[in-house]
mmCIF file with all atom_site columns, C-alpha atoms in Angstrom:
data_model
loop_
_atom_site.group_PDB
_atom_site.id
_atom_site.type_symbol
_atom_site.label_atom_id
_atom_site.label_alt_id
_atom_site.label_comp_id
_atom_site.label_asym_id
_atom_site.label_entity_id
_atom_site.label_seq_id
_atom_site.pdbx_PDB_ins_code
_atom_site.Cartn_x
_atom_site.Cartn_y
_atom_site.Cartn_z
_atom_site.occupancy
_atom_site.B_iso_or_equiv
_atom_site.pdbx_formal_charge
_atom_site.auth_seq_id
_atom_site.auth_comp_id
_atom_site.auth_asym_id
_atom_site.auth_atom_id
_atom_site.pdbx_PDB_model_num
ATOM 1   C CA . MET A 1 1   ? 102.931 155.636 259.240 1.00 70.00 ? 1   MET A CA 1
ATOM 2   C CA . PRO A 1 2   ? 101.229 154.861 255.909 1.00 75.00 ? 2   PRO A CA 1
ATOM 3   C CA . PRO A 1 3   ? 98.555  157.272 254.671 1.00 74.00 ? 3   PRO A CA 1
ATOM 4   C CA . GLU A 1 4   ? 94.961  156.330 255.373 1.00 83.00 ? 4   GLU A CA 1
ATOM 5   C CA . SER A 1 5   ? 93.737  157.367 251.929 1.00 86.00 ? 5   SER A CA 1
ATOM 6   C CA . VAL A 1 6   ? 94.962  158.546 248.560 1.00 88.00 ? 6   VAL A CA 1
ATOM 7   C CA . GLU A 1 7   ? 93.952  162.075 249.545 1.00 89.00 ? 7   GLU A CA 1
ATOM 8   C CA . ASP A 1 8   ? 96.160  161.899 252.662 1.00 87.00 ? 8   ASP A CA 1
ATOM 9   C CA . TYR A 1 9   ? 99.052  160.620 250.568 1.00 88.00 ? 9   TYR A CA 1
ATOM 10  C CA . PHE A 1 10  ? 98.855  163.524 248.101 1.00 89.00 ? 10  PHE A CA 1
ATOM 11  C CA . ARG A 1 11  ? 98.247  166.035 250.898 1.00 88.00 ? 11  ARG A CA 1
ATOM 12  C CA . ARG A 1 12  ? 101.496 164.910 252.540 1.00 89.00 ? 12  ARG A CA 1
ATOM 13  C CA . ILE A 1 13  ? 103.399 165.216 249.235 1.00 88.00 ? 13  ILE A CA 1
ATOM 14  C CA . TYR A 1 14  ? 101.848 168.636 248.573 1.00 91.00 ? 14  TYR A CA 1
ATOM 15  C CA . LEU A 1 15  ? 102.717 169.942 252.049 1.00 91.00 ? 15  LEU A CA 1
ATOM 16  C CA . GLU A 1 16  ? 106.299 168.667 251.745 1.00 90.00 ? 16  GLU A CA 1
ATOM 17  C CA . ALA A 1 17  ? 106.629 170.443 248.387 1.00 91.00 ? 17  ALA A CA 1
ATOM 18  C CA . VAL A 1 18  ? 105.233 173.696 249.806 1.00 91.00 ? 18  VAL A CA 1
ATOM 19  C CA . ASP A 1 19  ? 107.556 173.422 252.803 1.00 90.00 ? 19  ASP A CA 1
ATOM 20  C CA . THR A 1 20  ? 110.556 172.907 250.499 1.00 89.00 ? 20  THR A CA 1
ATOM 21  C CA . ILE A 1 21  ? 109.569 175.913 248.366 1.00 90.00 ? 21  ILE A CA 1
ATOM 22  C CA . VAL A 1 22  ? 109.097 178.151 251.414 1.00 89.00 ? 22  VAL A CA 1
ATOM 23  C CA . ASN A 1 23  ? 112.478 177.106 252.831 1.00 85.00 ? 23  ASN A CA 1
ATOM 24  C CA . CYS A 1 24  ? 114.217 177.731 249.487 1.00 81.00 ? 24  CYS A CA 1
ATOM 25  C CA . ILE A 1 25  ? 112.672 181.205 249.239 1.00 82.00 ? 25  ILE A CA 1
ATOM 26  C CA . ARG A 1 26  ? 113.606 181.936 252.846 1.00 80.00 ? 26  ARG A CA 1
ATOM 27  C CA . ASP A 1 27  ? 117.200 180.801 252.204 1.00 76.00 ? 27  ASP A CA 1
ATOM 28  C CA . ARG A 1 28  ? 117.362 182.915 249.062 1.00 72.00 ? 28  ARG A CA 1
ATOM 29  C CA . PHE A 1 29  ? 116.314 186.129 250.793 1.00 71.00 ? 29  PHE A CA 1
ATOM 30  C CA . ASP A 1 30  ? 118.047 185.444 254.103 1.00 72.00 ? 30  ASP A CA 1
ATOM 31  C CA . GLN A 1 31  ? 121.510 185.863 252.608 1.00 72.00 ? 31  GLN A CA 1
ATOM 32  C CA . GLU A 1 32  ? 123.905 188.474 253.929 1.00 74.00 ? 32  GLU A CA 1
ATOM 33  C CA . GLY A 1 33  ? 124.205 190.228 250.551 1.00 76.00 ? 33  GLY A CA 1
ATOM 34  C CA . TYR A 1 34  ? 120.453 190.719 250.342 1.00 77.00 ? 34  TYR A CA 1
ATOM 35  C CA . LYS A 1 35  ? 120.314 192.160 253.863 1.00 81.00 ? 35  LYS A CA 1
ATOM 36  C CA . ILE A 1 36  ? 123.082 194.638 253.073 1.00 83.00 ? 36  ILE A CA 1
ATOM 37  C CA . TYR A 1 37  ? 121.408 195.661 249.813 1.00 83.00 ? 37  TYR A CA 1
ATOM 38  C CA . SER A 1 38  ? 118.107 196.122 251.621 1.00 85.00 ? 38  SER A CA 1
ATOM 39  C CA . LYS A 1 39  ? 119.720 198.352 254.257 1.00 88.00 ? 39  LYS A CA 1
ATOM 40  C CA . LEU A 1 40  ? 121.404 200.484 251.582 1.00 88.00 ? 40  LEU A CA 1
ATOM 41  C CA . GLN A 1 41  ? 118.042 201.056 249.908 1.00 90.00 ? 41  GLN A CA 1
ATOM 42  C CA . GLN A 1 42  ? 116.261 201.698 253.204 1.00 89.00 ? 42  GLN A CA 1
ATOM 43  C CA . LEU A 1 43  ? 118.821 204.317 254.219 1.00 90.00 ? 43  LEU A CA 1
ATOM 44  C CA . LEU A 1 44  ? 118.396 206.225 250.967 1.00 90.00 ? 44  LEU A CA 1
ATOM 45  C CA . LEU A 1 45  ? 114.614 205.913 250.659 1.00 89.00 ? 45  LEU A CA 1
ATOM 46  C CA . LYS A 1 46  ? 113.821 206.627 254.317 1.00 88.00 ? 46  LYS A CA 1
ATOM 47  C CA . THR A 1 47  ? 115.881 209.791 254.083 1.00 87.00 ? 47  THR A CA 1
ATOM 48  C CA . CYS A 1 48  ? 114.148 210.891 250.883 1.00 86.00 ? 48  CYS A CA 1
ATOM 49  C CA . ASN A 1 49  ? 110.645 210.130 252.152 1.00 85.00 ? 49  ASN A CA 1
ATOM 50  C CA . GLN A 1 50  ? 110.869 211.115 255.832 1.00 78.00 ? 50  GLN A CA 1
ATOM 51  C CA . GLN A 1 51  ? 113.511 213.868 255.603 1.00 66.00 ? 51  GLN A CA 1
ATOM 52  C CA . HIS A 1 52  ? 115.582 212.429 258.441 1.00 79.00 ? 52  HIS A CA 1
ATOM 53  C CA . VAL A 1 53  ? 118.515 210.035 258.567 1.00 85.00 ? 53  VAL A CA 1
ATOM 54  C CA . ASP A 1 54  ? 118.046 206.670 260.276 1.00 85.00 ? 54  ASP A CA 1
ATOM 55  C CA . GLU A 1 55  ? 121.138 206.571 262.530 1.00 90.00 ? 55  GLU A CA 1
ATOM 56  C CA . GLU A 1 56  ? 121.065 202.795 262.977 1.00 90.00 ? 56  GLU A CA 1
ATOM 57  C CA . LEU A 1 57  ? 121.032 202.190 259.210 1.00 89.00 ? 57  LEU A CA 1
ATOM 58  C CA . LEU A 1 58  ? 123.690 204.860 258.681 1.00 90.00 ? 58  LEU A CA 1
ATOM 59  C CA . LYS A 1 59  ? 125.987 203.212 261.235 1.00 91.00 ? 59  LYS A CA 1
ATOM 60  C CA . PHE A 1 60  ? 125.480 199.740 259.736 1.00 90.00 ? 60  PHE A CA 1
ATOM 61  C CA . VAL A 1 61  ? 126.119 200.899 256.158 1.00 89.00 ? 61  VAL A CA 1
ATOM 62  C CA . CYS A 1 62  ? 129.176 202.996 257.056 1.00 90.00 ? 62  CYS A CA 1
ATOM 63  C CA . ASP A 1 63  ? 130.635 200.220 259.227 1.00 89.00 ? 63  ASP A CA 1
ATOM 64  C CA . PHE A 1 64  ? 130.143 197.686 256.450 1.00 86.00 ? 64  PHE A CA 1
ATOM 65  C CA . TYR A 1 65  ? 131.573 199.816 253.636 1.00 85.00 ? 65  TYR A CA 1
ATOM 66  C CA . GLY A 1 66  ? 134.403 201.205 255.761 1.00 82.00 ? 66  GLY A CA 1
ATOM 67  C CA . GLU A 1 67  ? 136.503 203.515 253.626 1.00 82.00 ? 67  GLU A CA 1
ATOM 68  C CA . ASP A 1 68  ? 133.964 203.868 250.784 1.00 85.00 ? 68  ASP A CA 1
ATOM 69  C CA . LEU A 1 69  ? 131.622 206.024 252.868 1.00 89.00 ? 69  LEU A CA 1
ATOM 70  C CA . ARG A 1 70  ? 132.426 208.683 255.457 1.00 90.00 ? 70  ARG A CA 1
ATOM 71  C CA . LYS A 1 71  ? 129.714 208.706 258.103 1.00 91.00 ? 71  LYS A CA 1
ATOM 72  C CA . GLY A 1 72  ? 129.719 212.417 259.014 1.00 91.00 ? 72  GLY A CA 1
ATOM 73  C CA . GLU A 1 73  ? 129.716 213.624 255.419 1.00 92.00 ? 73  GLU A CA 1
ATOM 74  C CA . LEU A 1 74  ? 127.109 211.070 254.371 1.00 91.00 ? 74  LEU A CA 1
ATOM 75  C CA . ARG A 1 75  ? 124.772 212.106 257.210 1.00 92.00 ? 75  ARG A CA 1
ATOM 76  C CA . VAL A 1 76  ? 124.945 215.801 256.235 1.00 92.00 ? 76  VAL A CA 1
ATOM 77  C CA . GLN A 1 77  ? 124.551 215.036 252.537 1.00 91.00 ? 77  GLN A CA 1
ATOM 78  C CA . LEU A 1 78  ? 121.578 212.733 253.161 1.00 91.00 ? 78  LEU A CA 1
ATOM 79  C CA . GLU A 1 79  ? 119.919 215.491 255.203 1.00 91.00 ? 79  GLU A CA 1
ATOM 80  C CA . THR A 1 80  ? 120.529 217.911 252.326 1.00 89.00 ? 80  THR A CA 1
ATOM 81  C CA . LEU A 1 81  ? 119.101 215.403 249.853 1.00 88.00 ? 81  LEU A CA 1
ATOM 82  C CA . GLY A 1 82  ? 116.041 214.899 252.078 1.00 86.00 ? 82  GLY A CA 1
ATOM 83  C CA . GLU A 1 83  ? 115.421 218.648 252.123 1.00 85.00 ? 83  GLU A CA 1
ATOM 84  C CA . THR A 1 84  ? 115.741 218.936 248.333 1.00 83.00 ? 84  THR A CA 1
ATOM 85  C CA . MET A 1 85  ? 113.355 216.018 247.918 1.00 80.00 ? 85  MET A CA 1
ATOM 86  C CA . GLU A 1 86  ? 110.865 217.679 250.254 1.00 77.00 ? 86  GLU A CA 1
ATOM 87  C CA . ALA A 1 87  ? 111.119 220.891 248.204 1.00 74.00 ? 87  ALA A CA 1
ATOM 88  C CA . THR A 1 88  ? 109.887 219.090 245.075 1.00 75.00 ? 88  THR A CA 1
ATOM 89  C CA . ALA A 1 89  ? 106.456 218.644 246.734 1.00 63.00 ? 89  ALA A CA 1
ATOM 90  C CA . LYS A 1 90  ? 105.905 215.118 245.402 1.00 70.00 ? 90  LYS A CA 1
ATOM 91  C CA . GLN A 1 91  ? 102.541 213.672 246.440 1.00 68.00 ? 91  GLN A CA 1
ATOM 92  C CA . SER A 1 92  ? 103.612 210.020 246.837 1.00 79.00 ? 92  SER A CA 1
ATOM 93  C CA . GLU A 1 93  ? 106.689 208.387 248.337 1.00 85.00 ? 93  GLU A CA 1
ATOM 94  C CA . TRP A 1 94  ? 109.913 208.378 246.378 1.00 86.00 ? 94  TRP A CA 1
ATOM 95  C CA . THR A 1 95  ? 110.926 205.090 244.756 1.00 88.00 ? 95  THR A CA 1
ATOM 96  C CA . LEU A 1 96  ? 114.477 204.016 244.016 1.00 89.00 ? 96  LEU A CA 1
ATOM 97  C CA . PRO A 1 97  ? 114.239 204.633 240.238 1.00 90.00 ? 97  PRO A CA 1
ATOM 98  C CA . GLU A 1 98  ? 112.864 208.126 240.911 1.00 90.00 ? 98  GLU A CA 1
ATOM 99  C CA . VAL A 1 99  ? 115.693 208.928 243.330 1.00 89.00 ? 99  VAL A CA 1
ATOM 100 C CA . VAL A 1 100 ? 118.261 207.628 240.823 1.00 89.00 ? 100 VAL A CA 1
ATOM 101 C CA . ASP A 1 101 ? 116.701 209.777 238.071 1.00 90.00 ? 101 ASP A CA 1
ATOM 102 C CA . HIS A 1 102 ? 116.739 212.777 240.418 1.00 88.00 ? 102 HIS A CA 1
ATOM 103 C CA . MET A 1 103 ? 120.437 212.218 241.162 1.00 89.00 ? 103 MET A CA 1
ATOM 104 C CA . ARG A 1 104 ? 121.250 211.841 237.459 1.00 89.00 ? 104 ARG A CA 1
ATOM 105 C CA . GLY A 1 105 ? 119.434 215.108 236.756 1.00 88.00 ? 105 GLY A CA 1
ATOM 106 C CA . LEU A 1 106 ? 121.608 217.083 239.167 1.00 87.00 ? 106 LEU A CA 1
ATOM 107 C CA . SER A 1 107 ? 124.299 219.357 237.797 1.00 90.00 ? 107 SER A CA 1
ATOM 108 C CA . PHE A 1 108 ? 127.931 218.310 238.122 1.00 89.00 ? 108 PHE A CA 1
ATOM 109 C CA . GLY A 1 109 ? 128.439 220.786 240.961 1.00 90.00 ? 109 GLY A CA 1
ATOM 110 C CA . ASN A 1 110 ? 125.456 219.476 242.921 1.00 89.00 ? 110 ASN A CA 1
ATOM 111 C CA . ARG A 1 111 ? 126.636 215.896 242.431 1.00 89.00 ? 111 ARG A CA 1
ATOM 112 C CA . GLU A 1 112 ? 130.028 216.934 243.812 1.00 91.00 ? 112 GLU A CA 1
ATOM 113 C CA . LEU A 1 113 ? 128.294 218.481 246.838 1.00 92.00 ? 113 LEU A CA 1
ATOM 114 C CA . LEU A 1 114 ? 126.435 215.178 247.334 1.00 92.00 ? 114 LEU A CA 1
ATOM 115 C CA . SER A 1 115 ? 129.434 212.961 246.515 1.00 91.00 ? 115 SER A CA 1
ATOM 116 C CA . GLN A 1 116 ? 128.823 210.535 249.405 1.00 93.00 ? 116 GLN A CA 1
ATOM 117 C CA . VAL A 1 117 ? 125.160 210.140 248.396 1.00 92.00 ? 117 VAL A CA 1
ATOM 118 C CA . CYS A 1 118 ? 126.311 209.510 244.809 1.00 91.00 ? 118 CYS A CA 1
ATOM 119 C CA . THR A 1 119 ? 128.627 206.789 246.127 1.00 91.00 ? 119 THR A CA 1
ATOM 120 C CA . LEU A 1 120 ? 125.712 205.294 248.064 1.00 91.00 ? 120 LEU A CA 1
ATOM 121 C CA . VAL A 1 121 ? 123.545 205.290 244.915 1.00 90.00 ? 121 VAL A CA 1
ATOM 122 C CA . LYS A 1 122 ? 126.371 203.693 242.915 1.00 89.00 ? 122 LYS A CA 1
ATOM 123 C CA . LEU A 1 123 ? 126.688 200.944 245.520 1.00 87.00 ? 123 LEU A CA 1
ATOM 124 C CA . ILE A 1 124 ? 122.946 200.306 245.300 1.00 86.00 ? 124 ILE A CA 1
ATOM 125 C CA . LEU A 1 125 ? 123.062 200.148 241.501 1.00 86.00 ? 125 LEU A CA 1
ATOM 126 C CA . VAL A 1 126 ? 126.193 197.988 241.276 1.00 82.00 ? 126 VAL A CA 1
ATOM 127 C CA . MET A 1 127 ? 125.451 195.435 243.991 1.00 77.00 ? 127 MET A CA 1
ATOM 128 C CA . PRO A 1 128 ? 122.841 193.369 242.052 1.00 67.00 ? 128 PRO A CA 1
ATOM 129 C CA . ALA A 1 129 ? 125.232 193.051 239.108 1.00 54.00 ? 129 ALA A CA 1
ATOM 130 C CA . THR A 1 130 ? 128.100 191.878 241.289 1.00 53.00 ? 130 THR A CA 1
ATOM 131 C CA . ASN A 1 131 ? 125.877 189.269 242.912 1.00 53.00 ? 131 ASN A CA 1
ATOM 132 C CA . ALA A 1 132 ? 124.614 188.080 239.535 1.00 50.00 ? 132 ALA A CA 1
ATOM 133 C CA . VAL A 1 133 ? 128.170 187.520 238.325 1.00 44.00 ? 133 VAL A CA 1
ATOM 134 C CA . SER A 1 134 ? 129.023 185.435 241.371 1.00 48.00 ? 134 SER A CA 1
ATOM 135 C CA . GLU A 1 135 ? 125.830 183.405 241.030 1.00 50.00 ? 135 GLU A CA 1
ATOM 136 C CA . ARG A 1 136 ? 126.497 182.839 237.333 1.00 46.00 ? 136 ARG A CA 1
ATOM 137 C CA . SER A 1 137 ? 130.057 181.723 238.111 1.00 48.00 ? 137 SER A CA 1
ATOM 138 C CA . PHE A 1 138 ? 128.762 179.454 240.837 1.00 51.00 ? 138 PHE A CA 1
ATOM 139 C CA . SER A 1 139 ? 126.223 177.802 238.513 1.00 58.00 ? 139 SER A CA 1
ATOM 140 C CA . ALA A 1 140 ? 128.886 177.397 235.811 1.00 59.00 ? 140 ALA A CA 1
ATOM 141 C CA . MET A 1 141 ? 131.101 175.683 238.367 1.00 59.00 ? 141 MET A CA 1
ATOM 142 C CA . SER A 1 142 ? 128.198 173.449 239.382 1.00 62.00 ? 142 SER A CA 1
ATOM 143 C CA . VAL A 1 143 ? 127.841 172.371 235.760 1.00 60.00 ? 143 VAL A CA 1
ATOM 144 C CA . LYS A 1 144 ? 131.575 171.717 235.635 1.00 57.00 ? 144 LYS A CA 1
ATOM 145 C CA . SER A 1 145 ? 131.477 169.623 238.819 1.00 64.00 ? 145 SER A CA 1
ATOM 146 C CA . TYR A 1 146 ? 128.536 167.613 237.530 1.00 61.00 ? 146 TYR A CA 1
ATOM 147 C CA . LEU A 1 147 ? 130.098 166.970 234.131 1.00 57.00 ? 147 LEU A CA 1
ATOM 148 C CA . ARG A 1 148 ? 133.641 166.357 235.396 1.00 59.00 ? 148 ARG A CA 1
ATOM 149 C CA . SER A 1 149 ? 132.868 162.776 236.368 1.00 60.00 ? 149 SER A CA 1
ATOM 150 C CA . THR A 1 150 ? 131.403 161.826 232.987 1.00 65.00 ? 150 THR A CA 1
ATOM 151 C CA . MET A 1 151 ? 133.849 163.149 230.353 1.00 68.00 ? 151 MET A CA 1
ATOM 152 C CA . THR A 1 152 ? 137.441 163.977 229.543 1.00 73.00 ? 152 THR A CA 1
ATOM 153 C CA . GLN A 1 153 ? 139.009 167.242 230.680 1.00 70.00 ? 153 GLN A CA 1
ATOM 154 C CA . GLN A 1 154 ? 139.428 168.492 227.103 1.00 75.00 ? 154 GLN A CA 1
ATOM 155 C CA . ARG A 1 155 ? 135.749 167.986 226.250 1.00 76.00 ? 155 ARG A CA 1
ATOM 156 C CA . LEU A 1 156 ? 134.733 169.529 229.563 1.00 70.00 ? 156 LEU A CA 1
ATOM 157 C CA . ASN A 1 157 ? 136.889 172.591 228.846 1.00 74.00 ? 157 ASN A CA 1
ATOM 158 C CA . HIS A 1 158 ? 135.336 172.986 225.403 1.00 78.00 ? 158 HIS A CA 1
ATOM 159 C CA . LEU A 1 159 ? 131.819 172.751 226.832 1.00 76.00 ? 159 LEU A CA 1
ATOM 160 C CA . MET A 1 160 ? 132.638 175.279 229.552 1.00 76.00 ? 160 MET A CA 1
ATOM 161 C CA . ILE A 1 161 ? 133.943 177.711 226.921 1.00 80.00 ? 161 ILE A CA 1
ATOM 162 C CA . LEU A 1 162 ? 130.650 177.338 225.050 1.00 80.00 ? 162 LEU A CA 1
ATOM 163 C CA . HIS A 1 163 ? 128.713 177.840 228.284 1.00 77.00 ? 163 HIS A CA 1
ATOM 164 C CA . VAL A 1 164 ? 130.605 180.946 229.381 1.00 78.00 ? 164 VAL A CA 1
ATOM 165 C CA . HIS A 1 165 ? 130.551 182.505 225.890 1.00 81.00 ? 165 HIS A CA 1
ATOM 166 C CA . LYS A 1 166 ? 127.036 181.423 224.941 1.00 81.00 ? 166 LYS A CA 1
ATOM 167 C CA . ASP A 1 167 ? 126.209 184.749 223.224 1.00 81.00 ? 167 ASP A CA 1
ATOM 168 C CA . TYR A 1 168 ? 129.082 184.227 220.805 1.00 83.00 ? 168 TYR A CA 1
ATOM 169 C CA . ALA A 1 169 ? 128.287 180.524 220.415 1.00 83.00 ? 169 ALA A CA 1
ATOM 170 C CA . ASP A 1 170 ? 124.657 181.308 219.530 1.00 84.00 ? 170 ASP A CA 1
ATOM 171 C CA . ARG A 1 171 ? 125.864 183.410 216.589 1.00 87.00 ? 171 ARG A CA 1
ATOM 172 C CA . LEU A 1 172 ? 127.958 180.590 215.087 1.00 86.00 ? 172 LEU A CA 1
ATOM 173 C CA . ASN A 1 173 ? 126.818 179.098 211.784 1.00 88.00 ? 173 ASN A CA 1
ATOM 174 C CA . LEU A 1 174 ? 126.320 175.426 212.663 1.00 86.00 ? 174 LEU A CA 1
ATOM 175 C CA . VAL A 1 175 ? 126.409 174.235 209.037 1.00 88.00 ? 175 VAL A CA 1
ATOM 176 C CA . ASP A 1 176 ? 129.843 175.819 208.530 1.00 90.00 ? 176 ASP A CA 1
ATOM 177 C CA . ALA A 1 177 ? 131.071 174.363 211.831 1.00 86.00 ? 177 ALA A CA 1
ATOM 178 C CA . ALA A 1 178 ? 129.804 170.885 210.878 1.00 87.00 ? 178 ALA A CA 1
ATOM 179 C CA . ASN A 1 179 ? 131.443 171.077 207.432 1.00 88.00 ? 179 ASN A CA 1
ATOM 180 C CA . GLU A 1 180 ? 134.728 172.203 208.989 1.00 89.00 ? 180 GLU A CA 1
ATOM 181 C CA . PHE A 1 181 ? 134.555 169.250 211.399 1.00 86.00 ? 181 PHE A CA 1
ATOM 182 C CA . THR A 1 182 ? 133.854 166.672 208.661 1.00 88.00 ? 182 THR A CA 1
ATOM 183 C CA . SER A 1 183 ? 136.445 168.054 206.233 1.00 90.00 ? 183 SER A CA 1
ATOM 184 C CA . ALA A 1 184 ? 139.269 167.642 208.777 1.00 89.00 ? 184 ALA A CA 1
ATOM 185 C CA . LYS A 1 185 ? 139.447 163.833 208.270 1.00 88.00 ? 185 LYS A CA 1
ATOM 186 C CA . ASP A 1 186 ? 138.569 161.591 205.335 1.00 87.00 ? 186 ASP A CA 1
ATOM 187 C CA . HIS A 1 187 ? 136.839 159.109 207.634 1.00 85.00 ? 187 HIS A CA 1
ATOM 188 C CA . ARG A 1 188 ? 134.526 161.830 208.988 1.00 82.00 ? 188 ARG A CA 1
ATOM 189 C CA . ARG A 1 189 ? 133.689 162.976 205.465 1.00 84.00 ? 189 ARG A CA 1
ATOM 190 C CA . SER A 1 190 ? 132.733 159.417 204.481 1.00 85.00 ? 190 SER A CA 1
ATOM 191 C CA . VAL A 1 191 ? 130.588 158.938 207.599 1.00 83.00 ? 191 VAL A CA 1
ATOM 192 C CA . PHE A 1 192 ? 128.881 162.344 207.778 1.00 83.00 ? 192 PHE A CA 1
ATOM 193 C CA . GLY A 1 193 ? 129.172 163.710 204.232 1.00 86.00 ? 193 GLY A CA 1
ATOM 194 C CA . THR A 1 194 ? 128.709 167.440 203.772 1.00 85.00 ? 194 THR A CA 1
ATOM 195 C CA . PHE A 1 195 ? 126.022 169.665 205.197 1.00 84.00 ? 195 PHE A CA 1
ATOM 196 C CA . HIS A 1 196 ? 124.029 172.222 203.213 1.00 83.00 ? 196 HIS A CA 1
#
């Protein structure tokens, strides 16, 4: 059905764009990795702020991480952590950075006593980095798939090396690279000359 006016036409386009954005955001945050990360954080922060362990979260986290976390020990250590957090008499709720700083400030012996909680904190801190690596690899592979159909394998490989090692590539002196390229063949030197 054609729009009745220009305003209706743009309203339809606008609503489709908003719907697409909302669905993309929903897909982004409805991933399994995000749910697991959220439950890890909730388990730690609920314990620190309410001084009791959420059994449902504890079961989910321990079931998911299997051998990394031991449920009985983690429960006791979280209860101990909750009591030490309560003893600090903080006026507002604990945030993740504050809990991490608190854990880092513990003596070696106390960290050993709370070894399962330390493992939980490490999982929370490491998980975003591991997801970022996989997303970066995925986007690099998307670039490779897109470019594969339009160039030779050798050129594609060279471009992928530049993409993956972009920090190193950004530090290259382009004038030196261009002069090295042109000096390799007489024909190139006659076409491009030298760069200064």
